[in-house]
Coordinates of C-alpha atoms in Angstrom, one line a residue:
M243 CA -20.6 27.0 -41.2
E244 CA -17.3 25.3 -40.5
E245 CA -17.6 21.6 -39.7
Y246 CA -17.1 20.8 -36.1
I247 CA -14.4 18.3 -35.2
V248 CA -14.1 16.9 -31.7
S249 CA -10.9 17.7 -29.9
A250 CA -9.8 14.1 -29.7
R251 CA -9.6 14.0 -33.5
K252 CA -8.7 17.6 -34.1
Y253 CA -5.6 17.5 -31.8
R254 CA -4.5 14.0 -32.5
P255 CA -0.7 13.9 -32.6
T256 CA 0.9 13.7 -36.0
S257 CA 4.5 13.3 -34.9
F258 CA 6.3 11.5 -32.1
D259 CA 7.2 14.8 -30.4
T260 CA 3.5 15.7 -30.0
V261 CA 2.6 12.4 -28.3
V262 CA 1.8 13.0 -24.6
G263 CA 3.1 10.9 -21.7
Q264 CA 5.0 8.2 -23.7
A265 CA 8.5 9.7 -24.0
A266 CA 10.5 6.5 -23.5
L267 CA 8.4 4.6 -26.0
T268 CA 8.4 7.2 -28.7
T269 CA 12.2 7.6 -28.3
T270 CA 12.7 3.9 -28.9
L271 CA 10.5 4.0 -32.1
K272 CA 12.3 7.1 -33.4
N273 CA 15.7 5.4 -32.9
A274 CA 14.5 2.3 -34.8
V275 CA 13.4 4.5 -37.7
K276 CA 16.7 6.5 -37.6
S277 CA 18.9 3.3 -37.5
G278 CA 16.8 1.3 -39.9
K279 CA 16.6 -1.6 -37.5
L280 CA 13.0 -2.5 -37.9
A281 CA 11.3 -5.6 -36.6
H282 CA 8.7 -7.5 -38.7
A283 CA 6.0 -7.3 -36.0
Y284 CA 5.2 -4.9 -33.1
L285 CA 2.6 -5.2 -30.4
F286 CA 1.3 -2.0 -28.8
C287 CA -0.7 -2.7 -25.6
G288 CA -2.1 -0.6 -22.8
P289 CA -5.3 1.0 -21.5
R290 CA -7.7 2.9 -23.7
G291 CA -7.0 6.4 -25.0
V292 CA -3.3 6.5 -24.4
G293 CA -2.1 6.7 -28.0
K294 CA -1.6 3.1 -29.3
T295 CA -3.3 3.6 -32.6
T296 CA -1.9 7.1 -33.0
C297 CA 1.7 5.9 -32.4
A298 CA 1.1 3.0 -34.9
R299 CA 0.0 5.5 -37.6
I300 CA 2.9 7.9 -36.8
F301 CA 5.4 4.9 -36.9
A302 CA 3.9 3.6 -40.2
K303 CA 4.2 7.1 -41.7
A304 CA 7.8 7.5 -40.6
I305 CA 8.8 4.0 -41.9
N306 CA 7.6 4.9 -45.4
C307 CA 8.9 8.5 -45.4
M308 CA 11.3 9.1 -48.3
N309 CA 13.2 11.9 -46.5
P310 CA 13.1 11.2 -42.7
T311 CA 14.6 13.8 -40.4
A312 CA 17.7 13.2 -38.3
D313 CA 15.5 12.5 -35.3
G314 CA 13.6 9.7 -37.0
E315 CA 10.5 11.8 -37.7
A316 CA 8.6 11.8 -41.0
C317 CA 9.2 14.9 -43.2
G318 CA 5.6 15.4 -44.1
N319 CA 6.4 16.8 -47.6
C320 CA 7.2 13.6 -49.6
E321 CA 4.7 11.8 -51.7
S322 CA 4.3 9.0 -49.1
C323 CA 3.6 11.5 -46.3
I324 CA 1.2 13.5 -48.4
A325 CA -0.7 10.4 -49.5
F326 CA -0.9 9.3 -45.9
G327 CA -2.2 12.7 -44.7
E328 CA -4.9 12.6 -47.4
Q329 CA -5.8 9.0 -46.5
R330 CA -5.1 7.6 -49.9
S331 CA -1.9 5.7 -49.2
F332 CA -1.8 2.1 -50.6
N333 CA 1.1 1.1 -48.4
I334 CA -0.7 1.5 -45.0
F335 CA -3.7 -0.7 -44.2
E336 CA -5.8 -0.5 -41.0
L337 CA -7.9 -3.6 -40.0
D338 CA -10.4 -3.7 -37.2
A339 CA -10.1 -7.2 -35.7
A340 CA -13.4 -6.7 -33.8
S341 CA -15.4 -7.0 -37.1
N342 CA -12.8 -8.9 -39.2
N343 CA -12.0 -11.8 -36.8
S344 CA -12.6 -14.9 -38.9
V345 CA -10.2 -17.1 -40.8
E346 CA -11.4 -15.8 -44.1
H347 CA -10.5 -12.3 -43.2
I348 CA -7.0 -13.3 -42.2
K349 CA -6.6 -15.3 -45.4
T350 CA -7.6 -12.2 -47.4
L351 CA -5.0 -10.2 -45.5
M352 CA -2.3 -12.8 -46.2
E353 CA -3.0 -12.5 -49.9
Q354 CA -2.4 -8.7 -49.8
T355 CA 1.0 -9.2 -48.2
R356 CA 2.3 -10.8 -51.4
I357 CA 2.0 -7.6 -53.4
P358 CA 5.0 -5.3 -52.9
P359 CA 4.5 -1.6 -52.3
Q360 CA 4.2 0.7 -55.3
V361 CA 5.5 3.8 -53.5
G362 CA 7.7 3.7 -50.4
K363 CA 9.7 0.8 -48.8
Y364 CA 7.2 -1.2 -46.7
K365 CA 3.6 -2.3 -46.6
V366 CA 2.4 -1.7 -43.0
F367 CA -0.6 -3.5 -41.7
I368 CA -2.1 -2.0 -38.5
I369 CA -4.5 -4.5 -36.8
D370 CA -6.5 -2.8 -34.0
E371 CA -8.1 -4.7 -31.1
V372 CA -6.2 -7.8 -32.2
H373 CA -7.3 -9.8 -29.1
M374 CA -10.8 -10.1 -30.8
L375 CA -9.4 -12.5 -33.4
S376 CA -10.7 -16.1 -33.0
T377 CA -8.3 -18.9 -32.1
A378 CA -8.6 -20.3 -35.6
A379 CA -7.7 -16.9 -37.0
F380 CA -4.7 -16.6 -34.7
N381 CA -3.5 -20.0 -35.8
A382 CA -3.9 -19.0 -39.5
F383 CA -1.9 -15.8 -38.8
L384 CA 1.0 -17.5 -37.0
K385 CA 3.1 -18.6 -40.0
T386 CA 2.9 -15.3 -41.9
L387 CA 3.5 -13.3 -38.7
E388 CA 6.7 -15.3 -38.0
E389 CA 8.1 -15.1 -41.5
P390 CA 6.4 -12.3 -43.4
P391 CA 7.8 -11.0 -46.7
A392 CA 10.7 -8.6 -46.4
H393 CA 8.5 -5.6 -47.4
V394 CA 5.7 -6.3 -44.8
I395 CA 5.6 -5.0 -41.2
F396 CA 2.7 -5.8 -38.8
I397 CA 1.7 -3.4 -36.0
L398 CA -0.8 -5.0 -33.6
A399 CA -2.7 -2.9 -31.0
T400 CA -4.7 -4.2 -28.1
T401 CA -6.2 -3.2 -24.7
E402 CA -6.2 -6.8 -23.4
K403 CA -2.8 -8.3 -23.7
H404 CA -3.7 -11.4 -21.6
K405 CA -6.2 -12.6 -24.3
I406 CA -3.5 -12.9 -27.0
L407 CA -2.0 -16.4 -27.5
P408 CA 1.6 -16.8 -26.2
T409 CA 2.7 -17.9 -29.7
I410 CA 1.7 -14.5 -31.0
L411 CA 3.4 -12.7 -28.2
S412 CA 6.7 -14.5 -28.8
R413 CA 6.8 -13.3 -32.4
C414 CA 6.4 -9.6 -31.6
Q415 CA 8.3 -6.7 -30.1
I416 CA 6.0 -5.7 -27.2
Y417 CA 5.5 -2.0 -26.2
D418 CA 3.5 -1.3 -23.0
F419 CA 1.9 2.1 -23.0
E420 CA 1.5 3.9 -19.7
R421 CA -1.6 5.6 -18.3
M422 CA -1.7 9.4 -18.5
T423 CA -0.8 11.2 -15.3
V424 CA -3.0 13.9 -14.0
R425 CA -0.2 16.5 -14.5
N426 CA 0.3 15.5 -18.2
T427 CA -3.4 15.6 -18.9
I428 CA -3.8 19.0 -17.3
E429 CA -0.9 20.5 -19.3
H430 CA -2.3 19.0 -22.6
L431 CA -5.8 20.4 -21.8
K432 CA -4.3 23.8 -21.1
S433 CA -2.7 23.8 -24.5
V434 CA -6.0 22.7 -26.2
A435 CA -8.0 25.4 -24.3
T436 CA -5.5 28.1 -25.3
K437 CA -5.7 27.1 -29.0
E438 CA -9.5 27.1 -28.8
G439 CA -9.6 30.4 -27.0
I440 CA -11.4 29.0 -23.9
Q441 CA -10.9 30.4 -20.4
F442 CA -10.4 27.9 -17.7
E443 CA -9.5 27.3 -14.0
E444 CA -6.7 24.9 -13.2
E445 CA -8.9 23.2 -10.6
A446 CA -11.5 22.5 -13.2
L447 CA -9.0 20.9 -15.5
A448 CA -7.8 18.8 -12.6
V449 CA -11.3 17.5 -12.1
I450 CA -11.5 16.6 -15.8
A451 CA -8.1 14.8 -15.6
E452 CA -9.2 12.8 -12.6
K453 CA -12.5 11.9 -14.2
A454 CA -10.6 10.6 -17.3
D455 CA -8.8 8.1 -15.2
G456 CA -5.6 8.1 -17.3
G457 CA -7.1 8.2 -20.8
M458 CA -6.3 11.3 -22.9
R459 CA -9.1 10.6 -25.4
D460 CA -11.6 10.5 -22.5
A461 CA -10.1 13.7 -21.1
L462 CA -10.6 15.5 -24.4
S463 CA -14.2 14.2 -24.7
I464 CA -15.0 15.4 -21.2
F465 CA -13.3 18.7 -22.0
D466 CA -15.6 19.2 -25.1
Q467 CA -18.6 18.4 -22.9
T468 CA -17.8 20.8 -20.2
A469 CA -16.8 23.5 -22.7
S470 CA -20.3 23.3 -24.2
F471 CA -21.9 23.5 -20.8
C472 CA -19.7 26.4 -19.6
Q473 CA -19.9 28.4 -22.8
G474 CA -16.3 29.1 -23.1
N475 CA -15.4 29.7 -19.5
I476 CA -14.6 26.4 -17.7
T477 CA -14.9 27.0 -13.9
Y478 CA -14.6 24.5 -11.0
Q479 CA -18.2 24.8 -9.8
K480 CA -19.6 24.4 -13.3
V481 CA -17.5 21.3 -14.0
I482 CA -18.5 19.5 -10.8
E483 CA -22.1 20.4 -11.5
D484 CA -21.9 19.1 -15.1
L485 CA -20.0 15.9 -14.3
N486 CA -21.9 15.3 -11.0
V487 CA -18.6 15.0 -9.1
L488 CA -18.5 15.4 -5.4
D489 CA -16.8 18.6 -4.4
A490 CA -13.4 18.0 -2.8
D491 CA -14.4 20.6 -0.2
H492 CA -16.7 18.0 1.3
Y493 CA -13.7 15.7 2.0
F494 CA -11.7 18.5 3.6
K495 CA -14.8 19.3 5.8
I496 CA -15.3 15.7 6.9
I497 CA -11.7 15.4 8.0
D498 CA -11.7 18.7 9.8
L499 CA -14.9 17.7 11.7
S500 CA -13.5 14.3 12.4
I501 CA -10.4 15.9 14.1
E502 CA -12.8 17.9 16.3
N503 CA -15.0 14.8 17.0
K504 CA -18.2 16.5 15.7
V505 CA -20.2 13.4 14.8
S506 CA -23.5 15.3 14.5
D507 CA -22.2 17.7 11.9
I508 CA -20.7 14.9 9.9
M509 CA -24.1 13.0 9.9
V510 CA -25.8 16.2 8.6
L511 CA -23.2 16.6 5.9
L512 CA -23.5 13.0 4.9
N513 CA -27.3 13.4 4.6
N514 CA -26.9 16.4 2.3
I515 CA -24.4 14.4 0.1
I516 CA -26.7 11.4 -0.2
N517 CA -29.7 13.7 -1.0
K518 CA -27.8 15.1 -3.9
G519 CA -27.7 11.6 -5.4
F520 CA -24.1 10.5 -4.5
D521 CA -23.5 6.9 -3.6
G522 CA -22.1 6.1 -0.2
G523 CA -19.5 3.7 -1.6
L524 CA -18.2 6.4 -3.9
L525 CA -18.0 8.8 -0.9
I526 CA -16.0 6.3 1.1
G527 CA -13.7 5.6 -1.9
G528 CA -13.1 9.3 -2.5
L529 CA -12.6 10.0 1.2
A530 CA -10.0 7.2 1.4
K531 CA -8.2 8.7 -1.6
H532 CA -8.3 12.1 0.1
V533 CA -6.9 10.8 3.4
R534 CA -4.1 9.1 1.4
N535 CA -3.3 12.4 -0.2
V536 CA -3.2 14.1 3.2
L537 CA -0.8 11.4 4.4
M538 CA 1.4 11.9 1.4
A539 CA 1.4 15.7 2.1
K540 CA 2.9 15.3 5.6
D541 CA 6.3 14.7 4.1
E542 CA 8.1 16.8 1.5
S543 CA 9.6 13.7 -0.1
T544 CA 6.1 12.2 -0.8
L545 CA 4.5 15.5 -1.8
P546 CA 5.2 14.9 -5.5
L547 CA 3.0 11.8 -5.4
L548 CA 0.0 14.1 -5.2
E549 CA -1.7 14.2 -8.7
V550 CA -3.6 17.4 -8.0
S551 CA -3.4 21.1 -9.0
D552 CA -1.0 23.5 -7.3
S553 CA -3.7 25.3 -5.3
Q554 CA -5.1 21.9 -4.0
R555 CA -1.6 20.8 -3.0
V556 CA -1.4 23.8 -0.7
L557 CA -4.7 22.8 0.9
Y558 CA -3.5 19.3 1.5
K559 CA -0.3 20.6 3.1
Q560 CA -2.4 22.8 5.5
Q561 CA -4.7 19.9 6.5
A562 CA -1.7 17.5 6.9
A563 CA -0.2 19.9 9.4
K564 CA -3.4 19.5 11.6
C565 CA -3.7 15.7 11.3
E566 CA -1.6 13.2 13.3
A567 CA -0.2 10.3 11.3
R568 CA -1.9 7.8 13.7
F569 CA -5.3 9.3 12.9
L570 CA -4.6 9.0 9.1
Y571 CA -3.4 5.4 9.4
Q572 CA -6.4 4.3 11.4
A573 CA -8.8 6.2 9.2
L574 CA -7.5 4.5 6.1
R575 CA -7.8 1.1 7.7
I576 CA -11.4 1.7 8.8
M577 CA -12.4 3.0 5.4
N578 CA -10.7 0.1 3.6
Q579 CA -12.7 -2.3 5.7
C580 CA -15.9 -0.4 4.8
D581 CA -15.0 -0.7 1.1
I582 CA -14.6 -4.4 1.5
N583 CA -17.9 -4.9 3.2
Y584 CA -19.9 -2.4 1.2
R585 CA -21.2 -4.7 -1.5
Q586 CA -22.3 -7.4 0.9
S587 CA -24.0 -5.0 3.3
S588 CA -27.8 -5.0 3.2
N589 CA -28.0 -1.5 4.9
K590 CA -25.3 0.4 3.0
R591 CA -26.1 3.8 4.5
L592 CA -25.8 2.5 8.0
L593 CA -22.4 1.0 7.2
V594 CA -21.2 4.4 5.9
E595 CA -22.5 6.2 8.9
L596 CA -20.8 3.8 11.3
T597 CA -17.6 4.1 9.4
L598 CA -17.7 7.9 9.6
I599 CA -18.5 7.7 13.3
E600 CA -15.5 5.5 13.9
V601 CA -13.3 7.9 12.0
A602 CA -14.6 10.9 14.0
Q603 CA -13.8 9.2 17.3
I604 CA -10.2 8.1 16.6
T605 CA -8.9 11.2 18.4
Q606 CA -11.6 11.3 21.0
P607 CA -10.6 10.7 24.7
E608 CA -11.8 7.5 26.2
D609 CA -14.4 8.9 28.5
T610 CA -15.6 11.9 26.5
P611 CA -19.4 11.8 25.9
S612 CA -20.4 12.3 22.3
A613 CA -23.4 11.7 20.0
G614 CA -22.0 8.4 18.8
R615 CA -19.3 6.0 20.1
R616 CA -17.0 3.6 18.4
P617 CA -17.5 -0.1 19.1
R618 CA -14.3 -0.5 21.0
R619 CA -15.3 2.4 23.3
L620 CA -18.8 1.1 24.1
K621 CA -17.5 -0.7 27.1
S622 CA -17.0 2.5 29.0
L623 CA -20.8 3.2 28.8
F624 CA -21.4 0.2 31.2
K625 CA -18.3 0.7 33.4
N626 CA -20.2 2.4 36.3
L627 CA -23.1 -0.1 36.0
I628 CA -20.8 -3.1 36.2
Q629 CA -19.0 -1.6 39.3
Q630 CA -22.4 -1.0 41.0
T631 CA -23.7 -4.5 40.4
Q632 CA -20.5 -6.4 41.3
P633 CA -20.7 -8.1 44.8
Q634 CA -18.8 -6.1 47.4
Q635 CA -16.2 -8.5 48.7
R636 CA -14.7 -8.0 52.1
T637 CA -11.1 -6.8 52.0
P638 CA -8.9 -9.3 53.8
Q639 CA -7.3 -7.8 56.9
V640 CA -3.6 -8.5 57.6
V641 CA -3.0 -9.3 61.2
P642 CA -0.6 -6.7 62.8
A643 CA 2.7 -7.9 64.1
G644 CA 1.8 -6.9 67.6
Q645 CA -1.3 -9.1 67.7
V646 CA 0.4 -12.3 66.3
Q647 CA 1.1 -13.8 69.7
R648 CA -2.4 -13.2 71.0
A649 CA -3.8 -14.8 67.9
E650 CA -1.6 -17.8 68.3
S651 CA -2.6 -18.3 72.0
Q652 CA -6.3 -18.1 71.2
Q653 CA -5.8 -20.6 68.4
Q654 CA -4.1 -23.0 70.8
I655 CA -7.0 -22.7 73.3
A656 CA -9.5 -23.4 70.5
T657 CA -7.5 -26.4 69.4
A658 CA -7.5 -27.8 73.0
Q659 CA -11.2 -27.4 73.3
Q660 CA -11.9 -29.3 70.0
A661 CA -9.4 -32.2 70.7
S662 CA -12.2 -34.6 71.5
E663 CA -14.1 -33.8 68.3
P664 CA -13.2 -34.7 64.7
A665 CA -11.7 -31.7 63.1
K666 CA -11.0 -30.7 59.5
T667 CA -7.4 -30.2 58.4
V668 CA -8.3 -26.9 56.6
P669 CA -9.9 -24.0 58.5
T670 CA -13.3 -22.8 57.2
A671 CA -14.4 -19.3 56.7
T672 CA -16.5 -17.6 59.4
Y673 CA -18.8 -14.9 58.3
S674 CA -21.6 -13.1 60.0
S675 CA -24.8 -12.2 58.3
A676 CA -23.7 -8.6 58.1
T677 CA -20.4 -9.3 56.4
R678 CA -21.4 -12.2 54.1
P679 CA -21.4 -11.1 50.4
V680 CA -24.8 -10.9 48.8
L681 CA -24.9 -12.4 45.3
K682 CA -27.5 -10.9 43.0
T683 CA -28.8 -13.1 40.3
S684 CA -30.4 -11.7 37.1
I685 CA -32.2 -13.6 34.3
G686 CA -29.2 -13.1 32.0
K687 CA -27.0 -15.0 34.5
I688 CA -29.1 -18.2 34.7
G689 CA -27.4 -21.2 33.1
N690 CA -23.9 -22.5 32.9
S691 CA -22.3 -20.3 30.3
W692 CA -18.6 -19.7 30.4
N693 CA -19.1 -16.1 31.6
N694 CA -21.3 -17.4 34.5
L695 CA -18.8 -20.0 35.4
R696 CA -16.0 -17.4 35.5
E697 CA -18.2 -15.1 37.7
Q698 CA -18.9 -18.0 40.0
S699 CA -15.1 -18.7 40.4
N700 CA -14.4 -15.0 41.1
T701 CA -17.2 -14.7 43.8
R702 CA -16.1 -17.6 46.0
K703 CA -15.8 -16.8 49.7
K704 CA -12.3 -15.9 50.8
M705 CA -10.7 -17.4 53.9
Q706 CA -8.7 -15.4 56.5
I707 CA -5.1 -14.7 55.5
I708 CA -2.7 -16.6 57.7
P709 CA 0.6 -14.9 58.3
G710 CA 3.7 -16.8 57.2
T711 CA 7.4 -16.2 56.5
L712 CA 8.0 -17.2 52.8
G713 CA 7.1 -16.1 49.3
T714 CA 7.1 -12.3 49.6
D715 CA 9.2 -9.7 48.0
D716 CA 10.0 -8.2 51.3
P717 CA 12.0 -10.6 53.5
N718 CA 10.7 -9.0 56.7
A719 CA 7.0 -9.2 55.6
A720 CA 4.7 -12.0 56.5
V721 CA 3.6 -14.5 53.9
K722 CA -0.1 -14.4 53.0
E723 CA -1.5 -17.9 52.5
E724 CA -5.1 -18.0 51.3
Y725 CA -7.5 -20.9 51.6
L726 CA -10.6 -20.9 49.5
E727 CA -13.6 -23.2 49.6
F728 CA -14.4 -24.8 46.3
T729 CA -17.0 -27.3 45.2
Q730 CA -16.9 -30.2 42.9
H731 CA -18.3 -28.0 40.1
D732 CA -15.5 -25.5 40.6
L733 CA -12.9 -28.3 40.5
E734 CA -14.2 -29.6 37.2
F735 CA -14.3 -26.2 35.7
E736 CA -10.7 -25.4 36.6
W737 CA -9.6 -28.9 35.4
L738 CA -11.2 -28.3 32.0
S739 CA -9.7 -24.8 31.8
M740 CA -6.2 -26.2 32.7
C741 CA -6.6 -28.8 29.9
N742 CA -7.4 -26.0 27.4
R743 CA -4.3 -24.1 28.4
M744 CA -1.9 -26.9 28.2
P745 CA 1.0 -26.4 25.7
Q746 CA 0.9 -27.8 22.1
Q747 CA 3.3 -30.7 22.8
L748 CA 0.8 -32.0 25.4
T749 CA -2.2 -31.7 23.1
A750 CA -2.9 -35.5 23.0
L751 CA -2.6 -35.8 26.8
A752 CA -4.8 -32.8 27.3
A753 CA -7.5 -34.3 25.1
R754 CA -7.5 -37.5 27.2
M755 CA -7.5 -35.6 30.4
K756 CA -10.6 -33.8 29.4
N757 CA -12.5 -37.1 29.6
M758 CA -11.3 -37.7 33.2
K759 CA -13.3 -36.5 36.2
P760 CA -11.4 -35.2 39.2
V761 CA -13.2 -35.9 42.5
I762 CA -12.9 -34.3 46.0
T763 CA -12.5 -37.3 48.3
T764 CA -11.8 -35.6 51.6
F765 CA -11.6 -31.8 51.3
P766 CA -9.2 -30.6 50.0
E767 CA -7.8 -33.9 48.7
V768 CA -8.4 -34.4 45.0
E769 CA -8.2 -37.8 43.1
V770 CA -8.6 -38.6 39.5
D771 CA -9.0 -42.1 38.0
V772 CA -6.6 -43.1 35.2
D773 CA -7.5 -46.0 32.8
N774 CA -4.0 -47.4 32.1
K775 CA -0.4 -47.3 33.3
I776 CA 0.9 -45.3 30.4
M777 CA -1.5 -42.5 31.1
L778 CA -0.6 -42.7 34.8
E779 CA 3.1 -42.3 34.0
Q780 CA 2.4 -39.3 31.8
I781 CA 0.3 -37.6 34.5
E782 CA 2.8 -38.4 37.2
N783 CA 5.5 -36.6 35.1
I784 CA 3.4 -33.4 35.2
K785 CA 1.8 -34.0 38.6
G786 CA 3.7 -31.0 40.1
N787 CA 2.5 -28.6 37.5
I788 CA -1.1 -29.8 37.8
L789 CA -1.0 -29.4 41.6
K790 CA 0.5 -25.8 41.3
T791 CA -2.2 -24.9 38.7
L792 CA -5.1 -26.2 40.9
K793 CA -3.7 -24.4 44.0
H794 CA -3.3 -21.1 42.0
Y795 CA -6.7 -21.1 40.3
L796 CA -8.7 -22.6 43.2
H797 CA -6.8 -20.3 45.7
N798 CA -6.1 -23.1 48.2
N799 CA -2.6 -24.1 49.2
A800 CA -3.7 -27.2 51.0
I801 CA -4.9 -29.1 48.0
T802 CA -3.4 -32.5 47.4
F803 CA -3.6 -34.3 44.0
T804 CA -3.4 -38.1 43.6
P805 CA -3.8 -39.9 40.2
K806 CA -5.1 -43.4 40.8
L807 CA -5.1 -46.4 38.4
V808 CA -8.5 -47.9 37.9
E809 CA -8.9 -51.7 38.6
H810 CA -10.3 -53.5 35.6
H811 CA -12.9 -56.1 36.5
E812 CA -14.0 -59.1 34.4
Q813 CA -15.6 -57.9 31.2
V814 CA -19.3 -58.5 30.8
K815 CA -20.3 -60.4 27.7
I816 CA -22.4 -58.4 25.3
L817 CA -25.5 -60.4 24.4
S818 CA -26.9 -60.6 20.9
R819 CA -30.6 -59.9 20.3
R820 CA -31.5 -63.6 20.3
E821 CA -29.6 -64.2 23.5
Q822 CA -31.4 -61.2 25.0
F823 CA -34.7 -62.7 24.0
E824 CA -33.8 -66.1 25.5
E825 CA -32.9 -64.4 28.8
I826 CA -36.2 -62.6 28.8
T827 CA -38.2 -65.8 28.1
K828 CA -36.5 -67.5 31.1
Q829 CA -37.7 -64.7 33.4
Y830 CA -41.1 -64.2 31.7
P831 CA -42.5 -67.5 30.2
A832 CA -45.5 -65.6 29.0
V833 CA -43.4 -63.9 26.3
Q834 CA -42.6 -67.3 24.9
M835 CA -46.3 -68.3 24.9
L836 CA -47.1 -65.0 23.1
K837 CA -44.5 -65.8 20.5
E838 CA -46.0 -69.2 19.8
I839 CA -49.6 -68.0 19.7
L840 CA -48.9 -65.2 17.2
D841 CA -46.3 -67.3 15.3
L842 CA -43.7 -64.6 15.6
D843 CA -40.1 -64.8 14.7
L844 CA -37.1 -62.6 15.4
A845 CA -36.1 -60.3 12.5

């Protein structure tokens, strides 16, 4: 029976032309071999399974080839190439730094560099996973790496470039290997499957390429696994079953149901997905990637950014035609927020469900009933209830122009009748028991919260509108002046609100004004006590703005505002504890007697 070799080893590239996905890098290396301009140290870095060690071997073989081709490739027929192919070359050494990372191993390596090659031009030392060397080993390696013998070339390979000392990096030519694209991986897997005589579906190879995450070695290992499971016929359904990958059809279904606002169907589909053992976080991540692909498919210029098979590209274009860009943008933002909060969430399934509900209601009209509702639309559920429980305020009636004279004559008669009695300068509201607003108090409104204070300020009793002649957009219309009764509590609330709204340049003044207490002396006259003259001058400068603010928010145009300087009386001396005790004993001699009897003393 023929010995089985895994595809990653069997189809490992043996020349620069067969390396997949690293065209720019291999071209540079071939030109260096062709021109003979070789550096003494190279550093190949990049993710796993992209061809670092493979390119290092091909490069070492080409360097020692006795008859290189015009393109810089090894001939494969000379003694050096044959010895390398049979793994008996004495000019090419491979060292695993993961297990040979001590200073002693590096010193042994340095001794081998002194011996010139017996066949070929150079001794090439390939050190894999070089970042595993200890700091002492790196330091012992520095001098030889900077000035090696003329016949020595070092090729270092690593997956973690950031762990290598800067002094090592500065002595090497650095080559950064790229991750394998899905398209390159699919094409390479097609060629391997053809050589092996295995039937395949392109969608199945696309799933393998996405699962490999940019690594060709991983892709070939997964290919061998699925080939064994499928028995020579790699199909899409068998691949997702073998690899336990969520079918892309689920993502298409979720987006289609979201556009139609079918929250219940989405919840049923989510339950089926979770019951199959798929994690909710992976579902959100895959759905976000799917929405991103749909967004890219909306424009022909971004369509090449989709790393999918040709048949799936058609499906993305069809779904992109049905989705609005606004829906896709908001869905991506919602799912990104879910991905951020997923690890910290104690109820992960609920978080995923809420996320899918929000996505499903992006395109839903504001007042359309549904099985679920997004948080920003929950307010409409209580709209009718709020309107029913709000106090019904009497709509002010504007006095018609024909009745103005009769109203004025009646007012003059009333004024004459009240001439002998003390009268207020501001008219008060007159309500009957039938027209007076009825305020309903619930348990939730007991207390002086900010919401309750605002409700109290909005439910004050309105006065009659007095016709005037100024302040309206229509010059022929009468001016509506309103006078609103307000209490000391209302005044203090609006004063504090005004201080909180003051601009940034008046922050210091606003902080001091918060400690002041405005007082209603004779309604609607307002006074406030000021501690010093400097504060009085500052308040006088903005007195007009304060007065306008109070008139506007208290709805009373008759308000007057007067800041008043406080008169400072003689300061009272603060007594010490002994002086306080002496004062007490003068008033109560029995305390002194008790002190003497018990032989007490002040602490």
